[in-house]
mmCIF file of C-alpha atoms in Angstrom:
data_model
loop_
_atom_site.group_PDB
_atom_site.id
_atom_site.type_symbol
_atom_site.label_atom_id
_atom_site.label_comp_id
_atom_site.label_asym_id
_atom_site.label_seq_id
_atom_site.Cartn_x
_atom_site.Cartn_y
_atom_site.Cartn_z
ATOM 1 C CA UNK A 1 0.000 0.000 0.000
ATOM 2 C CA UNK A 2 3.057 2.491 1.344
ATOM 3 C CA UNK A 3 4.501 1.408 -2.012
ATOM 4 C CA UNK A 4 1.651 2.297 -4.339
ATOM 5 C CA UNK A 5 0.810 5.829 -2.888
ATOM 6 C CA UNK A 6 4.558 6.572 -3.409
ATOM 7 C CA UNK A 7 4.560 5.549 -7.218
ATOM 8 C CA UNK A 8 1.332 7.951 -6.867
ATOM 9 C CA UNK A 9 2.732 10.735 -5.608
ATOM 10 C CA UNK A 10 5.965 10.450 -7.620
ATOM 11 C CA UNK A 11 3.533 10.328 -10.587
ATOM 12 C CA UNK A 12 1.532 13.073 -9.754
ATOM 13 C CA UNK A 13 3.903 15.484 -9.150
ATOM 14 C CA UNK A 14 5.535 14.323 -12.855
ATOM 15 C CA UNK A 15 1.967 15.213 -14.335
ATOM 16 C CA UNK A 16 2.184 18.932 -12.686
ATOM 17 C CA UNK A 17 5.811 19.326 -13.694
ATOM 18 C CA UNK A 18 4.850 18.277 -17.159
ATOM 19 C CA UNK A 19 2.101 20.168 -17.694
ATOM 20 C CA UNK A 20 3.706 23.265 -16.165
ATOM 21 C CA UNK A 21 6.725 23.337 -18.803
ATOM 22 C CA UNK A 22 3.924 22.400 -21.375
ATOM 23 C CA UNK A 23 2.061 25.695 -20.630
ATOM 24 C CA UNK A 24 5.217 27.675 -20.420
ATOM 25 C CA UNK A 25 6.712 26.544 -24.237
ATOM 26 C CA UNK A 26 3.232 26.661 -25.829
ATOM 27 C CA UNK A 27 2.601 29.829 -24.383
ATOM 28 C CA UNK A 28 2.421 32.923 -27.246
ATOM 29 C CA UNK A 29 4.483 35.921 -26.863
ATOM 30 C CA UNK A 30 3.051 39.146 -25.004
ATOM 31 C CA UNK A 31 4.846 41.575 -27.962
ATOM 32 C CA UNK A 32 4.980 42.470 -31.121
ATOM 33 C CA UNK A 33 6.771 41.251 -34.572
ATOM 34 C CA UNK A 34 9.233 43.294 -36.027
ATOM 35 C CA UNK A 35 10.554 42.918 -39.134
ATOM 36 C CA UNK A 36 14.268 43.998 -39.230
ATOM 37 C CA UNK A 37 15.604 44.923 -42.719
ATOM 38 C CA UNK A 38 19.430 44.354 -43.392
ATOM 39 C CA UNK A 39 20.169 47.467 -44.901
ATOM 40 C CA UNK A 40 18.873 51.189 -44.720
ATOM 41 C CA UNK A 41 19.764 54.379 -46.154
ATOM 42 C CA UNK A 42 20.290 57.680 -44.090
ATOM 43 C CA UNK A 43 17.443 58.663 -46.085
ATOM 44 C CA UNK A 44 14.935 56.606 -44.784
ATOM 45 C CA UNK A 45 15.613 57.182 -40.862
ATOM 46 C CA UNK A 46 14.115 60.369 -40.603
ATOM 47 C CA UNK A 47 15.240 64.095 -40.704
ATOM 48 C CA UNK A 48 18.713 63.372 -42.588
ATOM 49 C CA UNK A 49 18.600 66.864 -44.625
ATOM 50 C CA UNK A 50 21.205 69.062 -42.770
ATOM 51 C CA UNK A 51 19.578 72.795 -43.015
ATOM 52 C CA UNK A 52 22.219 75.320 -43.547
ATOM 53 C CA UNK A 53 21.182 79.273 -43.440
ATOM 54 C CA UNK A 54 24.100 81.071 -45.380
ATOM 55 C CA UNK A 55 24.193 84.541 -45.434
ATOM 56 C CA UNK A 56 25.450 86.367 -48.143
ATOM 57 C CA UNK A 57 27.649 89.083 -49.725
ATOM 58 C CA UNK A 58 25.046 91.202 -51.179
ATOM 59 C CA UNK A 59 22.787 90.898 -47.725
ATOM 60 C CA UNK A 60 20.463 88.173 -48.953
ATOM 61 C CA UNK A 61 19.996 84.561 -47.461
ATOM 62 C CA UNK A 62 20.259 81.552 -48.797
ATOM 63 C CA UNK A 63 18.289 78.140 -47.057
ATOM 64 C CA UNK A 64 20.536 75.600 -48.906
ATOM 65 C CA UNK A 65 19.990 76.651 -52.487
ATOM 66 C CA UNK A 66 17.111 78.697 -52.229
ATOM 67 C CA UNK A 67 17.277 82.328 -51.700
ATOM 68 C CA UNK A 68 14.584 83.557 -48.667
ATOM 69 C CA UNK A 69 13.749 87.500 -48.675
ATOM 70 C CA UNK A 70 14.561 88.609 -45.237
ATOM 71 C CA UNK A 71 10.473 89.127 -44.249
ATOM 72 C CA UNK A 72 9.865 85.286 -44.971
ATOM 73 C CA UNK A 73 13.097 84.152 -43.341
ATOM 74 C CA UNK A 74 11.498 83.084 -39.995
ATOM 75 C CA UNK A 75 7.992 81.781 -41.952
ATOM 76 C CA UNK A 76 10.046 79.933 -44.213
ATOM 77 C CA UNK A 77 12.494 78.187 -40.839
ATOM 78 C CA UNK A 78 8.692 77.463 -38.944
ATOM 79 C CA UNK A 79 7.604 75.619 -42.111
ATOM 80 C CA UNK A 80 10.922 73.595 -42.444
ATOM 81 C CA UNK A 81 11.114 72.472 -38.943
ATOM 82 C CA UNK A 82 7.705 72.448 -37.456
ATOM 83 C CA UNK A 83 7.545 68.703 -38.262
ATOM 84 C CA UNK A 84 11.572 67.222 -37.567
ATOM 85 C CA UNK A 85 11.999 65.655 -34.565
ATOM 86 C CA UNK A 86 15.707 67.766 -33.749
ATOM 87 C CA UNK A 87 15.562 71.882 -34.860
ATOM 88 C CA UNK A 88 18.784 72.144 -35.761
ATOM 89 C CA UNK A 89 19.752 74.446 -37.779
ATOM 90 C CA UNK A 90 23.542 75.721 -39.294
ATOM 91 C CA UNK A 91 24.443 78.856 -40.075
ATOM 92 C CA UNK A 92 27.267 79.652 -42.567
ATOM 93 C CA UNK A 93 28.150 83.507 -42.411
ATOM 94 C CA UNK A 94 30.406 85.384 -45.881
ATOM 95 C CA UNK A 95 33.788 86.395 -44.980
ATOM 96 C CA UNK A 96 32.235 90.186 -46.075
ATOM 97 C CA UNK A 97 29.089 90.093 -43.715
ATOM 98 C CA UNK A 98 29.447 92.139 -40.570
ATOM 99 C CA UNK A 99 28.944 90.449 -37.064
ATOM 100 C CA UNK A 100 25.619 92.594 -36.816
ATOM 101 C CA UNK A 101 23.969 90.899 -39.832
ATOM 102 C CA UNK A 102 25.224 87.521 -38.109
ATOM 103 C CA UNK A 103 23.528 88.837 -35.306
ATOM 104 C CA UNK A 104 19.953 89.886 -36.448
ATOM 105 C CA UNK A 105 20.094 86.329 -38.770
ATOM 106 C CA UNK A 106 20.447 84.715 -35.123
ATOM 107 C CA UNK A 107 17.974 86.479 -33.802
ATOM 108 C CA UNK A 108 15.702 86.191 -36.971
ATOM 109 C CA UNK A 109 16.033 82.401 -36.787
ATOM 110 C CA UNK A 110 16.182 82.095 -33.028
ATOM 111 C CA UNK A 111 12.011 81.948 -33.280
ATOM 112 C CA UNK A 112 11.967 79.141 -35.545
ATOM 113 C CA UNK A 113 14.836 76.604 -34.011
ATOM 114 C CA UNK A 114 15.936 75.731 -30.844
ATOM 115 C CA UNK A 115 19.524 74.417 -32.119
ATOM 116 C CA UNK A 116 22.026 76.909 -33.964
ATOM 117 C CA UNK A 117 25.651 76.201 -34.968
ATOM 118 C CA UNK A 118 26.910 79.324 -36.805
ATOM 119 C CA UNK A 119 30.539 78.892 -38.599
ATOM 120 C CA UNK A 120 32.241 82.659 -38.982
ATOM 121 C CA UNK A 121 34.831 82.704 -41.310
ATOM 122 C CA UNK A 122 38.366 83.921 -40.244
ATOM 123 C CA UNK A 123 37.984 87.021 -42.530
ATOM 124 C CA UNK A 124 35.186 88.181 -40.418
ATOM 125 C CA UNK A 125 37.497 88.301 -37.293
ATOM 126 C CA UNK A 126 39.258 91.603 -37.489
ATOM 127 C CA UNK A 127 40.109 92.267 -34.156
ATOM 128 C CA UNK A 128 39.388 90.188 -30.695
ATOM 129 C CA UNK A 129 37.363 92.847 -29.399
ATOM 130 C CA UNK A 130 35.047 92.309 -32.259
ATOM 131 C CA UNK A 131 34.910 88.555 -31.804
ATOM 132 C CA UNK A 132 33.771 88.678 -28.382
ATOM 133 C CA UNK A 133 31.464 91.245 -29.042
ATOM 134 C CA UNK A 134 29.938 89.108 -31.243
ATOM 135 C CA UNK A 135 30.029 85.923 -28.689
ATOM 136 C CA UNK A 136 28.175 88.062 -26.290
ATOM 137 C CA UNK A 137 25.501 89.058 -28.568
ATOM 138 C CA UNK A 138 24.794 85.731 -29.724
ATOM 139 C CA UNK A 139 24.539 84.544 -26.054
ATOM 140 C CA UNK A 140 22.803 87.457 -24.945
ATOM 141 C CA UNK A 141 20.157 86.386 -28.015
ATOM 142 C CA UNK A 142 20.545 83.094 -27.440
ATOM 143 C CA UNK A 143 19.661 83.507 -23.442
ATOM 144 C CA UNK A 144 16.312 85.683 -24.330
ATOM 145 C CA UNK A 145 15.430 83.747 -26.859
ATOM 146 C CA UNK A 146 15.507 79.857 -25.047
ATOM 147 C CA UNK A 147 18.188 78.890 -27.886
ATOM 148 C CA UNK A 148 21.552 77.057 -28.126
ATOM 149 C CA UNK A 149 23.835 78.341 -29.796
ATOM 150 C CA UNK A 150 27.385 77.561 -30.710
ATOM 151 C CA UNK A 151 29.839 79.411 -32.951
ATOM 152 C CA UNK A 152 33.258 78.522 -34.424
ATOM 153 C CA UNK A 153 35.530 80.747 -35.931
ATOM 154 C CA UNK A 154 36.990 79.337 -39.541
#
């Protein structure tokens, strides 16, 4: 009798085990498929068109190839980044523009972007004083206007 409630037991507790790691590997996943592909383009992940804002010799701007008046300027920055995921925008300066036009582009822009990395040529440098005077207007700017901003000197 001992010996038959034993082989019981011992094959009872087989039955649960079983049927425990039976649910568990015919169980169905709680996610989602994805389908990876092999290869992508830069193209297809997103905002990959850099946006550069050159300012000109002759006073006029230029978003990549297309000139902008100055009164559509910030109409014409809303409409390219109101839907991209990262504002960023560069700004690419004429060795003949003055630091002021620099300035009032930065400001111009600084409604329509929240990232701006403007490149000043070395020509534009003429003295120190003038370099930091432009540094501190583009912070001050930058500081009213809730924008980064970082220039370099080229």
């Amino acid at each position: 009798m001992r010996r038959t409630l034993r082989i019981l037991l011992v094959a009872t507790a087989g039955l649960i085990l079983g049927l425990r790691v039976s649910k568990k590997l015919n169980s169905k996943p709680s996610g989602f498929y994805v389908e990876l592909v092999a290869h992508t383009s830069p193209s297809e992940c997103g905002d990959s068109d850099v946006i550069v804002l050159q300012l000109l010799k002759d006073h006029s701007f230029r978003i990549n190839s297309e000139r902008v008046p100055r009164e559509n300027l910030r109409g014409q920055l809303r409409e390219i980044f109101r839907s991209r995921a990262e504002p960023i925008l560069l700004v690419r300066a004429d060795p003949e523009v003055s630091f002021q036009e620099v300035v009032t582009a930065i400001g111009i822009a600084g409604g329509a972007v929240s990232n701006l990395y403007v490149a000043l040529p070395i020509a534009n440098t003429r003295s120190a004083k003038g370099t930091l005077f432009a540094h501190y207007e583009a912070a001050r700017i930058a500081q009213t206007s809730a924008i980064a901003v970082c220039i370099f000197c080229i």
